[in-house]
Short mmCIF file of C-alpha atoms and ligand atoms in Angstrom, two decimals:
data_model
loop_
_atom_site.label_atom_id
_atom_site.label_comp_id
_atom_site.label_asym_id
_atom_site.label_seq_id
_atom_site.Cartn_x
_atom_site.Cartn_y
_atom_site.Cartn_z
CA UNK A 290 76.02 -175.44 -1.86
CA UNK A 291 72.75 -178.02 -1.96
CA UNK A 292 69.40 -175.86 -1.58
CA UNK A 293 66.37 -177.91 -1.34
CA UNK A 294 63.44 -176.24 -3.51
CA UNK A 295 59.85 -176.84 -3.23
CA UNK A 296 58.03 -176.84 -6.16
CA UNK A 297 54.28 -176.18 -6.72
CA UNK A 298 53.34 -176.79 -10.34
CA UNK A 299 49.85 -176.67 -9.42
CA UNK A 300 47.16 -176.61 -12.37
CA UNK A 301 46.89 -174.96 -16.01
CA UNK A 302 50.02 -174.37 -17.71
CA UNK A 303 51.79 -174.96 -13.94
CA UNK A 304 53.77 -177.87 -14.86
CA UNK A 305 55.18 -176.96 -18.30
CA UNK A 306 56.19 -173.69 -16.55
CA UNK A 307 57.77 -175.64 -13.52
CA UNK A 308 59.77 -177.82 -15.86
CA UNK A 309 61.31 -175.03 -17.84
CA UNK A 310 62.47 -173.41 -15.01
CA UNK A 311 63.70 -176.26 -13.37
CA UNK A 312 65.71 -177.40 -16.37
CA UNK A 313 67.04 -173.28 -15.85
CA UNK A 314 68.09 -173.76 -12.12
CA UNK A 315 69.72 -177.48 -13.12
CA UNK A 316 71.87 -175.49 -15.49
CA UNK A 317 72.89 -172.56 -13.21
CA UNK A 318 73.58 -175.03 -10.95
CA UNK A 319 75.73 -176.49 -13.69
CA UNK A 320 77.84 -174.10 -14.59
CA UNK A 321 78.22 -172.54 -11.15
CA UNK A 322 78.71 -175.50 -8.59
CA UNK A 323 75.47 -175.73 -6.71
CA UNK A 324 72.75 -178.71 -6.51
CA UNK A 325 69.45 -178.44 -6.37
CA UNK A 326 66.79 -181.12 -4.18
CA UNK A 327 63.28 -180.73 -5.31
CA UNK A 328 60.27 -181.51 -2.89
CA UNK A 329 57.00 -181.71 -5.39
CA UNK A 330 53.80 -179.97 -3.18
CA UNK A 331 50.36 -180.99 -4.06
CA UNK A 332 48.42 -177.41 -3.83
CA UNK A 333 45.95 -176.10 -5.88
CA UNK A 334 42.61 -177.64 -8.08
CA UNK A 335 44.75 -180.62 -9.11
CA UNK A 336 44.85 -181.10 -4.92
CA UNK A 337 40.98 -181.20 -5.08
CA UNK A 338 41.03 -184.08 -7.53
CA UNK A 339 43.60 -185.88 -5.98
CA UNK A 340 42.87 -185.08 -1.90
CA UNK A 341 39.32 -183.88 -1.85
CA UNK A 342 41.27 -180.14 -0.61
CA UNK A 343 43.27 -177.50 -2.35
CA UNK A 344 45.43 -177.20 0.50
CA UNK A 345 46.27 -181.03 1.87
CA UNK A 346 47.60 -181.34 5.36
CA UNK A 347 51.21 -180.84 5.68
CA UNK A 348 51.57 -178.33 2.60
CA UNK A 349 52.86 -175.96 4.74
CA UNK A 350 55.09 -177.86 6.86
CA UNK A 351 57.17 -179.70 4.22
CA UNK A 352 57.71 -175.88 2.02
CA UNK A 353 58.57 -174.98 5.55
CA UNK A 354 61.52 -177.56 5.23
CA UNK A 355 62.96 -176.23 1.81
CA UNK A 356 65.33 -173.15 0.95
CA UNK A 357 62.67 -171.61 -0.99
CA UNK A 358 59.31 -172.58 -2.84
CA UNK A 359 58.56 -172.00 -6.76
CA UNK A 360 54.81 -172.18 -7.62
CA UNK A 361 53.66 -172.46 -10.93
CA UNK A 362 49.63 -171.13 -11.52
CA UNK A 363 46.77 -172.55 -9.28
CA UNK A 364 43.25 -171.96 -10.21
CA UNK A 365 40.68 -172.80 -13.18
CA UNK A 366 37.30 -172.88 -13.82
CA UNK A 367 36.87 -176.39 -12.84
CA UNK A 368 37.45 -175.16 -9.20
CA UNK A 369 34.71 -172.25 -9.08
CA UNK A 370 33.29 -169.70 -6.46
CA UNK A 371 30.39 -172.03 -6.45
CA UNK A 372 32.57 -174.70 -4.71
CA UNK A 373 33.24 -175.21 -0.65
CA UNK A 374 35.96 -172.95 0.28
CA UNK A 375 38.01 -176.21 1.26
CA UNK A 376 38.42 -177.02 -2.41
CA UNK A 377 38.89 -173.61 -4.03
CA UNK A 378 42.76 -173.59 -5.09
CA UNK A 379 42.27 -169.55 -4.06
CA UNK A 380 41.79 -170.83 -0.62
CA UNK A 381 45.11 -172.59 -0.91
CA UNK A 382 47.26 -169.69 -1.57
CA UNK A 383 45.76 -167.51 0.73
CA UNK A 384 46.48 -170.07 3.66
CA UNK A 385 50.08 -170.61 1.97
CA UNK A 386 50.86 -166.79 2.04
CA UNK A 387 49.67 -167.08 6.07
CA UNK A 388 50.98 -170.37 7.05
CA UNK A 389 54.45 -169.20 5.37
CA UNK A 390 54.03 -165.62 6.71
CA UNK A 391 55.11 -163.73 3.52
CA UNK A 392 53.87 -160.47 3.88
CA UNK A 393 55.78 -159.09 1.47
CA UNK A 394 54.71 -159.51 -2.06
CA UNK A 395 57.45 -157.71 -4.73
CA UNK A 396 56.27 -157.39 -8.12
CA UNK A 397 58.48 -155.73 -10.23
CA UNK A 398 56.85 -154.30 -13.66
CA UNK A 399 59.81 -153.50 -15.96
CA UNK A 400 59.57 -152.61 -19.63
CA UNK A 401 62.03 -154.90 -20.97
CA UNK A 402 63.98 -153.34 -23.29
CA UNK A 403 63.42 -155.69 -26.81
CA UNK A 404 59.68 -155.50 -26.11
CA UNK A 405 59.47 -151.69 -25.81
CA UNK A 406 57.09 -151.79 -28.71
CA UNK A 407 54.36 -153.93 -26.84
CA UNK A 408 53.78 -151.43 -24.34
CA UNK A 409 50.14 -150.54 -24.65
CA UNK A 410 50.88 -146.53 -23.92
CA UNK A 411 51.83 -144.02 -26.15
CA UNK A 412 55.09 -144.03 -27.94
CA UNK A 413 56.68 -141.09 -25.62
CA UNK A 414 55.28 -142.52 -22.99
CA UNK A 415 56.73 -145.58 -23.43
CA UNK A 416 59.96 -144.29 -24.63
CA UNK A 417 60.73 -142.68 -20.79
CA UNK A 418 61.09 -146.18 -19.59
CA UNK A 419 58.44 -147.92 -16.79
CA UNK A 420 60.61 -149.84 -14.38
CA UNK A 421 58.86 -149.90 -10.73
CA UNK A 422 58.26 -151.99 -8.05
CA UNK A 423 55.13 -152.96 -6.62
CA UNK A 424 55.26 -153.66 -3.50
CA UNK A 425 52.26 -155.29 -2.01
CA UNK A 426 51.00 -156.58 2.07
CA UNK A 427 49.85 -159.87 1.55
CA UNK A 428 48.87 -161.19 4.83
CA UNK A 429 46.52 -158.53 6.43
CA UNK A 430 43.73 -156.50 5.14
CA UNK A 431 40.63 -157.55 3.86
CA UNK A 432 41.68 -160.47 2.61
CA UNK A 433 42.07 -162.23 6.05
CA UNK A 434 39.57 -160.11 8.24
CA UNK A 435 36.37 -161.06 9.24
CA UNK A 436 33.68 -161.95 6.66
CA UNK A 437 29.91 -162.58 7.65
CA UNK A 438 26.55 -162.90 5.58
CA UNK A 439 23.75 -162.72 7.38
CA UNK A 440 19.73 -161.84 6.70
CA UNK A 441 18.18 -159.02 7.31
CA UNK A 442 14.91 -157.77 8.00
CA UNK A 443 13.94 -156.14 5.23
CA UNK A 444 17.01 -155.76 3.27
CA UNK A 445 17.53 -159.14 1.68
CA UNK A 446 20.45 -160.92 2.55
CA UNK A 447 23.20 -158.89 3.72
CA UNK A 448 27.38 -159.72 3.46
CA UNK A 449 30.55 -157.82 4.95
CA UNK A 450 34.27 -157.98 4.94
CA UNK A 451 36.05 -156.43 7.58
CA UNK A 452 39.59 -154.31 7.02
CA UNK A 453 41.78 -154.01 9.32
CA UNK A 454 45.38 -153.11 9.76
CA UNK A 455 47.19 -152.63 12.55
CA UNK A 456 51.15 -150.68 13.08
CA UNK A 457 52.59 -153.62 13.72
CA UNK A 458 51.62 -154.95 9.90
CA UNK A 459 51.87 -151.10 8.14
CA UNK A 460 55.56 -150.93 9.53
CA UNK A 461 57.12 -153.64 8.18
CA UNK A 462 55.81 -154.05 5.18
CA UNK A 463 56.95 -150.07 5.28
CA UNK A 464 60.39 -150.68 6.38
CA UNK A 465 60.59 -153.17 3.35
CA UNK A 466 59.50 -150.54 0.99
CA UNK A 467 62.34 -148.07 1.74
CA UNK A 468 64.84 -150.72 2.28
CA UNK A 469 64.39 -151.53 -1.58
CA UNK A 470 64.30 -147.86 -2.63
CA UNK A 471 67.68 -148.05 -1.19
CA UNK A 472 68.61 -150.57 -3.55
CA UNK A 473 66.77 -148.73 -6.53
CA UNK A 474 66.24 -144.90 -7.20
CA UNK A 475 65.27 -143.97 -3.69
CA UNK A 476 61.86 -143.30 -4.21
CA UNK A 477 58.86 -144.64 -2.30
CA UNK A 478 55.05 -143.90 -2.88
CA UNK A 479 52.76 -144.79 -0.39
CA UNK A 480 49.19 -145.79 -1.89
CA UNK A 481 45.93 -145.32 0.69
CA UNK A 482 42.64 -144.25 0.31
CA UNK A 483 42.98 -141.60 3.71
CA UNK A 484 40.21 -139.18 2.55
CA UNK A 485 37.79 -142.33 3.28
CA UNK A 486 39.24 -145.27 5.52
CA UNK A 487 40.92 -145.28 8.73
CA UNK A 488 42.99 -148.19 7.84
CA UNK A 489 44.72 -145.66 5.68
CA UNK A 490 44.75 -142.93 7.86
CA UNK A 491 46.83 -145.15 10.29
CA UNK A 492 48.73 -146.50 6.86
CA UNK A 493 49.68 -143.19 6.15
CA UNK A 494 50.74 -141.91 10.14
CA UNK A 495 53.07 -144.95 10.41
CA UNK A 496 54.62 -144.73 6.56
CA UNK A 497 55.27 -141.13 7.74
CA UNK A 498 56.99 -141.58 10.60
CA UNK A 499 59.37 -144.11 9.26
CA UNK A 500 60.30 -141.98 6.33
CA UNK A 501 61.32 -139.43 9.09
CA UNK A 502 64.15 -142.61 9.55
CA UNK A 503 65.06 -142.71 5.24
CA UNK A 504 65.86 -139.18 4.30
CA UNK A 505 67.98 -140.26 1.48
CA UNK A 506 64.61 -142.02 -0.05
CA UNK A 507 62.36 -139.35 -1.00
CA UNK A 508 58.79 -139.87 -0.69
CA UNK A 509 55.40 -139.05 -0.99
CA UNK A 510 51.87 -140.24 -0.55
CA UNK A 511 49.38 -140.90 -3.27
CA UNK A 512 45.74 -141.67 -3.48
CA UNK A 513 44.96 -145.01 -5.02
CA UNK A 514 42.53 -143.69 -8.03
CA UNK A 515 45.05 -141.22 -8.76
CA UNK A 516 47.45 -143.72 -8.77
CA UNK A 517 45.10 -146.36 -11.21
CA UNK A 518 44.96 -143.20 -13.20
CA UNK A 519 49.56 -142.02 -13.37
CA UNK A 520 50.47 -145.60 -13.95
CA UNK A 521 48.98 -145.26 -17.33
CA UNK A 522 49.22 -141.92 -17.61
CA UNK A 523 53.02 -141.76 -16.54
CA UNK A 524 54.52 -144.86 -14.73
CA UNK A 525 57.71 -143.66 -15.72
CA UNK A 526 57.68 -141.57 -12.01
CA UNK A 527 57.31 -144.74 -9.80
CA UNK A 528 60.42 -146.08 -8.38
CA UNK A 529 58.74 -148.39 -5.64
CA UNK A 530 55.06 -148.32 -4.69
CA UNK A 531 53.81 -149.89 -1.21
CA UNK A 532 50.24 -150.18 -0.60
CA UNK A 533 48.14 -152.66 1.12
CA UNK A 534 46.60 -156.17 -0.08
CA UNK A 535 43.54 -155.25 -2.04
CA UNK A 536 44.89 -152.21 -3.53
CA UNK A 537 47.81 -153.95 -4.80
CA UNK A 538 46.02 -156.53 -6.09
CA UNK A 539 44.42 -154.44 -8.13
CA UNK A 540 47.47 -152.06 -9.48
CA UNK A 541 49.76 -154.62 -9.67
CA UNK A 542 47.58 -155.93 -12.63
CA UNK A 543 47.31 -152.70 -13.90
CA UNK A 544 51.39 -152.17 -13.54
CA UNK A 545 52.01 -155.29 -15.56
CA UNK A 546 49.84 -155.30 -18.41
CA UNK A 547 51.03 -151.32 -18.81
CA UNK A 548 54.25 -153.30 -19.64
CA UNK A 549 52.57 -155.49 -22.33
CA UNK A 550 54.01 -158.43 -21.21
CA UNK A 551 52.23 -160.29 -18.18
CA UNK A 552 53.73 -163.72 -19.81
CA UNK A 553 57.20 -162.02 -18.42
CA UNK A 554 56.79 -160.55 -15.06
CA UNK A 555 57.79 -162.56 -11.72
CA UNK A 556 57.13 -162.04 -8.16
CA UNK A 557 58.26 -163.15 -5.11
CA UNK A 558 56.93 -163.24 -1.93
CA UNK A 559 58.67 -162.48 1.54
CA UNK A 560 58.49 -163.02 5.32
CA UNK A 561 61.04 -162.71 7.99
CA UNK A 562 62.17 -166.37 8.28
CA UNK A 563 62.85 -168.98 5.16
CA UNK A 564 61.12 -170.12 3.12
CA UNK A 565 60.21 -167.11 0.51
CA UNK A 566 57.53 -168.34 -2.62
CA UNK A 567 58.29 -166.87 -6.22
CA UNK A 568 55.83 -167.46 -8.66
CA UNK A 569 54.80 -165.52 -12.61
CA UNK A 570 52.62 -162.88 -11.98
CA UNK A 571 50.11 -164.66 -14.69
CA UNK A 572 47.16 -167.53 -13.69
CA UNK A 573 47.08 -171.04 -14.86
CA UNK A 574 45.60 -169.84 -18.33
CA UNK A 575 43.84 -173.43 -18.61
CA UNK A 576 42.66 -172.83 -22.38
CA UNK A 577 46.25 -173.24 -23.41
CA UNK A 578 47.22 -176.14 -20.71
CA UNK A 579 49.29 -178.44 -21.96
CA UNK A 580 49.92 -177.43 -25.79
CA UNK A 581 53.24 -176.34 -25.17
CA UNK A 582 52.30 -172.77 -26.15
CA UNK A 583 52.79 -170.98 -22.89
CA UNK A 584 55.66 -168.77 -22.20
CA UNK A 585 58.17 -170.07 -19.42
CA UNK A 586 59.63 -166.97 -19.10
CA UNK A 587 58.00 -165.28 -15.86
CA UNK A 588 58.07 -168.35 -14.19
CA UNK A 589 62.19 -168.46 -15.16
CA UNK A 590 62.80 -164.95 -13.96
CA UNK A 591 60.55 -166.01 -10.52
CA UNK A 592 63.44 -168.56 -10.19
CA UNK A 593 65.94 -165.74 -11.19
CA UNK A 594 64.52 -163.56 -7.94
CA UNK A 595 64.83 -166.81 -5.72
CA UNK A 596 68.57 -166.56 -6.31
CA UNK A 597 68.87 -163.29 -5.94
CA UNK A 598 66.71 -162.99 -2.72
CA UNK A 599 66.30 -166.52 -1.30
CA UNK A 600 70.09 -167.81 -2.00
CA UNK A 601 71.83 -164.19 -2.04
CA UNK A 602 73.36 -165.38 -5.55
CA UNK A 603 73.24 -162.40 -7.48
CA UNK A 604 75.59 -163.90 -10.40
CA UNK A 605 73.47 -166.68 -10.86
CA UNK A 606 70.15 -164.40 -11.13
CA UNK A 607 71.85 -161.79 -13.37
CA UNK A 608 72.91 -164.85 -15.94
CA UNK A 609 69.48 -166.13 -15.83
CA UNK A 610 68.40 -161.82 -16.73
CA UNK A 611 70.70 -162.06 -19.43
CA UNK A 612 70.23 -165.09 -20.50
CA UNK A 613 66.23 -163.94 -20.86
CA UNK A 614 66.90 -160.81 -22.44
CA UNK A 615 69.50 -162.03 -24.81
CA UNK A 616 66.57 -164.41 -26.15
CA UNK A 617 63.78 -161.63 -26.25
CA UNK A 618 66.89 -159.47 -28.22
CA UNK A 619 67.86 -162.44 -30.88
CA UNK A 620 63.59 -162.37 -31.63
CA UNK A 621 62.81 -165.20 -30.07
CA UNK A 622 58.65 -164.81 -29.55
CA UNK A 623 55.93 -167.14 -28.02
CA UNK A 624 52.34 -166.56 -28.88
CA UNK A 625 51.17 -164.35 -26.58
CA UNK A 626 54.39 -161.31 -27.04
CA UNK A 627 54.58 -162.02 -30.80
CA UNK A 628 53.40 -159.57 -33.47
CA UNK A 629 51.28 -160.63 -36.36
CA UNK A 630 53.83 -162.45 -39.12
CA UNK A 631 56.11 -163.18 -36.50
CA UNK A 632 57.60 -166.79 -36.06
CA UNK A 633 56.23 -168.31 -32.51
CA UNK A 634 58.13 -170.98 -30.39
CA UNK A 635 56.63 -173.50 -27.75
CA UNK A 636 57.25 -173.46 -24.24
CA UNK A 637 59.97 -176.11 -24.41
CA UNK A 638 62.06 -174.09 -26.47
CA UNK A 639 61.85 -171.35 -25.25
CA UNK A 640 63.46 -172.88 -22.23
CA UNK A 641 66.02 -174.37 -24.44
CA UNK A 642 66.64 -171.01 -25.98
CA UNK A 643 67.49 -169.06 -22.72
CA UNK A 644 69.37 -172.53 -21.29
CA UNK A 645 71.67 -172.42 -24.51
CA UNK A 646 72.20 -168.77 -23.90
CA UNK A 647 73.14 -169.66 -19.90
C1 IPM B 719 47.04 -162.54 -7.04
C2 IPM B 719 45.72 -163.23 -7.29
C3 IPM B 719 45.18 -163.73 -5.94
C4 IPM B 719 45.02 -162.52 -5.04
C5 IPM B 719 43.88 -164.53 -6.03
C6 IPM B 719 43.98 -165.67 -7.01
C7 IPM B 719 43.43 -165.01 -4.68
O1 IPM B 719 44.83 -162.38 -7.91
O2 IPM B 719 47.97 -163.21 -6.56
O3 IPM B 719 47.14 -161.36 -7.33
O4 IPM B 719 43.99 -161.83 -5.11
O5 IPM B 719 45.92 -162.25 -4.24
MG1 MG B 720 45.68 -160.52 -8.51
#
């Protein structure tokens, strides 16, 4: 088969990410018959410079003709809040995640197993294993409702964003939730804030009547401080967690530095129709940009997800696993999962590491 990948490298660290996955998929592809067309997408700060806009014209429409999209980081501080909306890379991947309709955002947090001792909690803690998945509404919420900022009388200036979620958006971001505790350990925790908002007390009506339909997934519903507070108290208990856009915003940063390893964790992000985006969990960390010290491997498991999900290649993603794991196992370290004394690698060989174990 030919799939026909976008890619995104964006700003930071982006490209030297990009390339070490790509040189990843171009071996799969290798050793398991496919070829790979790639579509480069100006997006981000480095649009700015280039365009005058983080998201140019057309973004949308040519990911729209690819297979799948793999974005690299966006953002820096060149590109602040203090700049128009229209050249914020922020904006860009908010309008991406709408244009694209991928209102699904997975982010699996996984203790992998030759890192164990960088996890951040205590030893028995840690030693009961943290493998969840976050799963996270990305298209509704208060992220896209209504903002305003007005004056006031006598109040100063005054600002608001509105949240709102309707059935329509709580049910299938729902239905994907239990759909992938099917796949897992059949266990789904909803995440709302119901003693306070009415978005969550709708949130929690609609996840309840649709786990009427799962009885094989058990479930249960769980405020989102108390949550903040068990996934570093215990987030050995959490099979997959569903909540909406700000709130997983929040944990999911929480979920993947509790692994000690944010340089490793992918995502992907889901709609109904193609194209899905995959992209590391980590920004475009521009102090390190282009030193060759960034770790590739997030970014390469992100491209191990878009086989799994995007090209329903499960071989091909469980090589790249391996092939990621056997690395981390023979002590292979870049700078930021190394301990003090041990020897560091660069981004480029770390990719050549995992492609020589592929
Ligand atoms: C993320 C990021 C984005 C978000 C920002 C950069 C807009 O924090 O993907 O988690 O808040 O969704
Ligand atoms: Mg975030």
């Amino acid at each position: 088969m030919n799939y026909k990948i976008a890619l995104i490298r964006g700003d930071g660290i982006g490209p030297e990410i990009v390339n070490e996955a790509v040189k990843i998929i171009d071996r799969v592809g290798e050793k398991f018959g496919h070829t790979f067309e790639y579509v480069d997408v100006l997006m981000g700060g480095c649009a700015t410079d280039a365009v005058g806009k983080s998201y140019p014209d057309g973004t949308a429409e040519t990911c729209k003709a690819c297979d799948a999209v793999l974005l690299g980081a966006v953002g820096g501080p060149k590109w602040g809040s203090d700049k128009p909306a229209e050249q914020r890379p922020e904006t860009a991947l908010l309008a991406i995640r709408k244009d694209l309709g991928l209102y699904a955002n997975l982010r699996p947090a996984a203790l992998r197993p030759a890192l164990a001792e960088a996890c951040p909690l205590k030893k028995e803690t840690a030693e009961k294993g943290i493998d969840l998945l976050m799963v996270r509404e990305l298209t509704g919420g208060i992220y896209f409702g209504k903002r305003d900022k007005y004056q006031t009388a006598n109040r100063g200036m005054e600002a608001t964003d509105l949240m709102a979620y309707s059935e329509m958006e709580i049910e299938r971001i729902g239905r994907r939730a239990f759909e992938f505790a099917r796949l897992r350990r059949h266990k789904v925790s909803s995440v709302d804030k119901a003693n306070v908002l009415e978005t969550s007390r709708l949130w929690r009506a609609t996840v309840h009547r649709l786990a009427a339909e799962y009885p094989d997934v058990q479930y249960e519903d769980v405020l989102v401080d108390n949550c903040a507070m068990q996934l570093v108290r215990d987030p050995g208990q959490f099979d997959v967690v569903v909540t909406e856009n700000m709130f997983g915003d929040i944990l999911s940063d929480e979920a993947s530095m509790v692994t000690g390893s944010i340089g490793l964790l992918p995502s992907a992000s889901m709609g109904d129709g193609a194209p899905a985006l995959y992209e590391p969990i980590h920004g475009s960390a521009p102090d390190i940009a282009g030193q060759d010290k960034a770790n590739p491997i997030a970014t390469i498991l992100s491209a191990a997800m878009m086989f799994r999900y995007s090209f329903h290649l499960a071989a091909e993603a469980d090589a790249i696993e391996a092939a990621v794991d056997k690395a981390l196992a023979d002590g292979w370290r870049t700078a930021d999962i190394a301990k003090p004394g041990e020897t560091v690698i660069g981004t480029k060989q770390m990719g050549e590491v995992i492609r020589d174990n592929l």
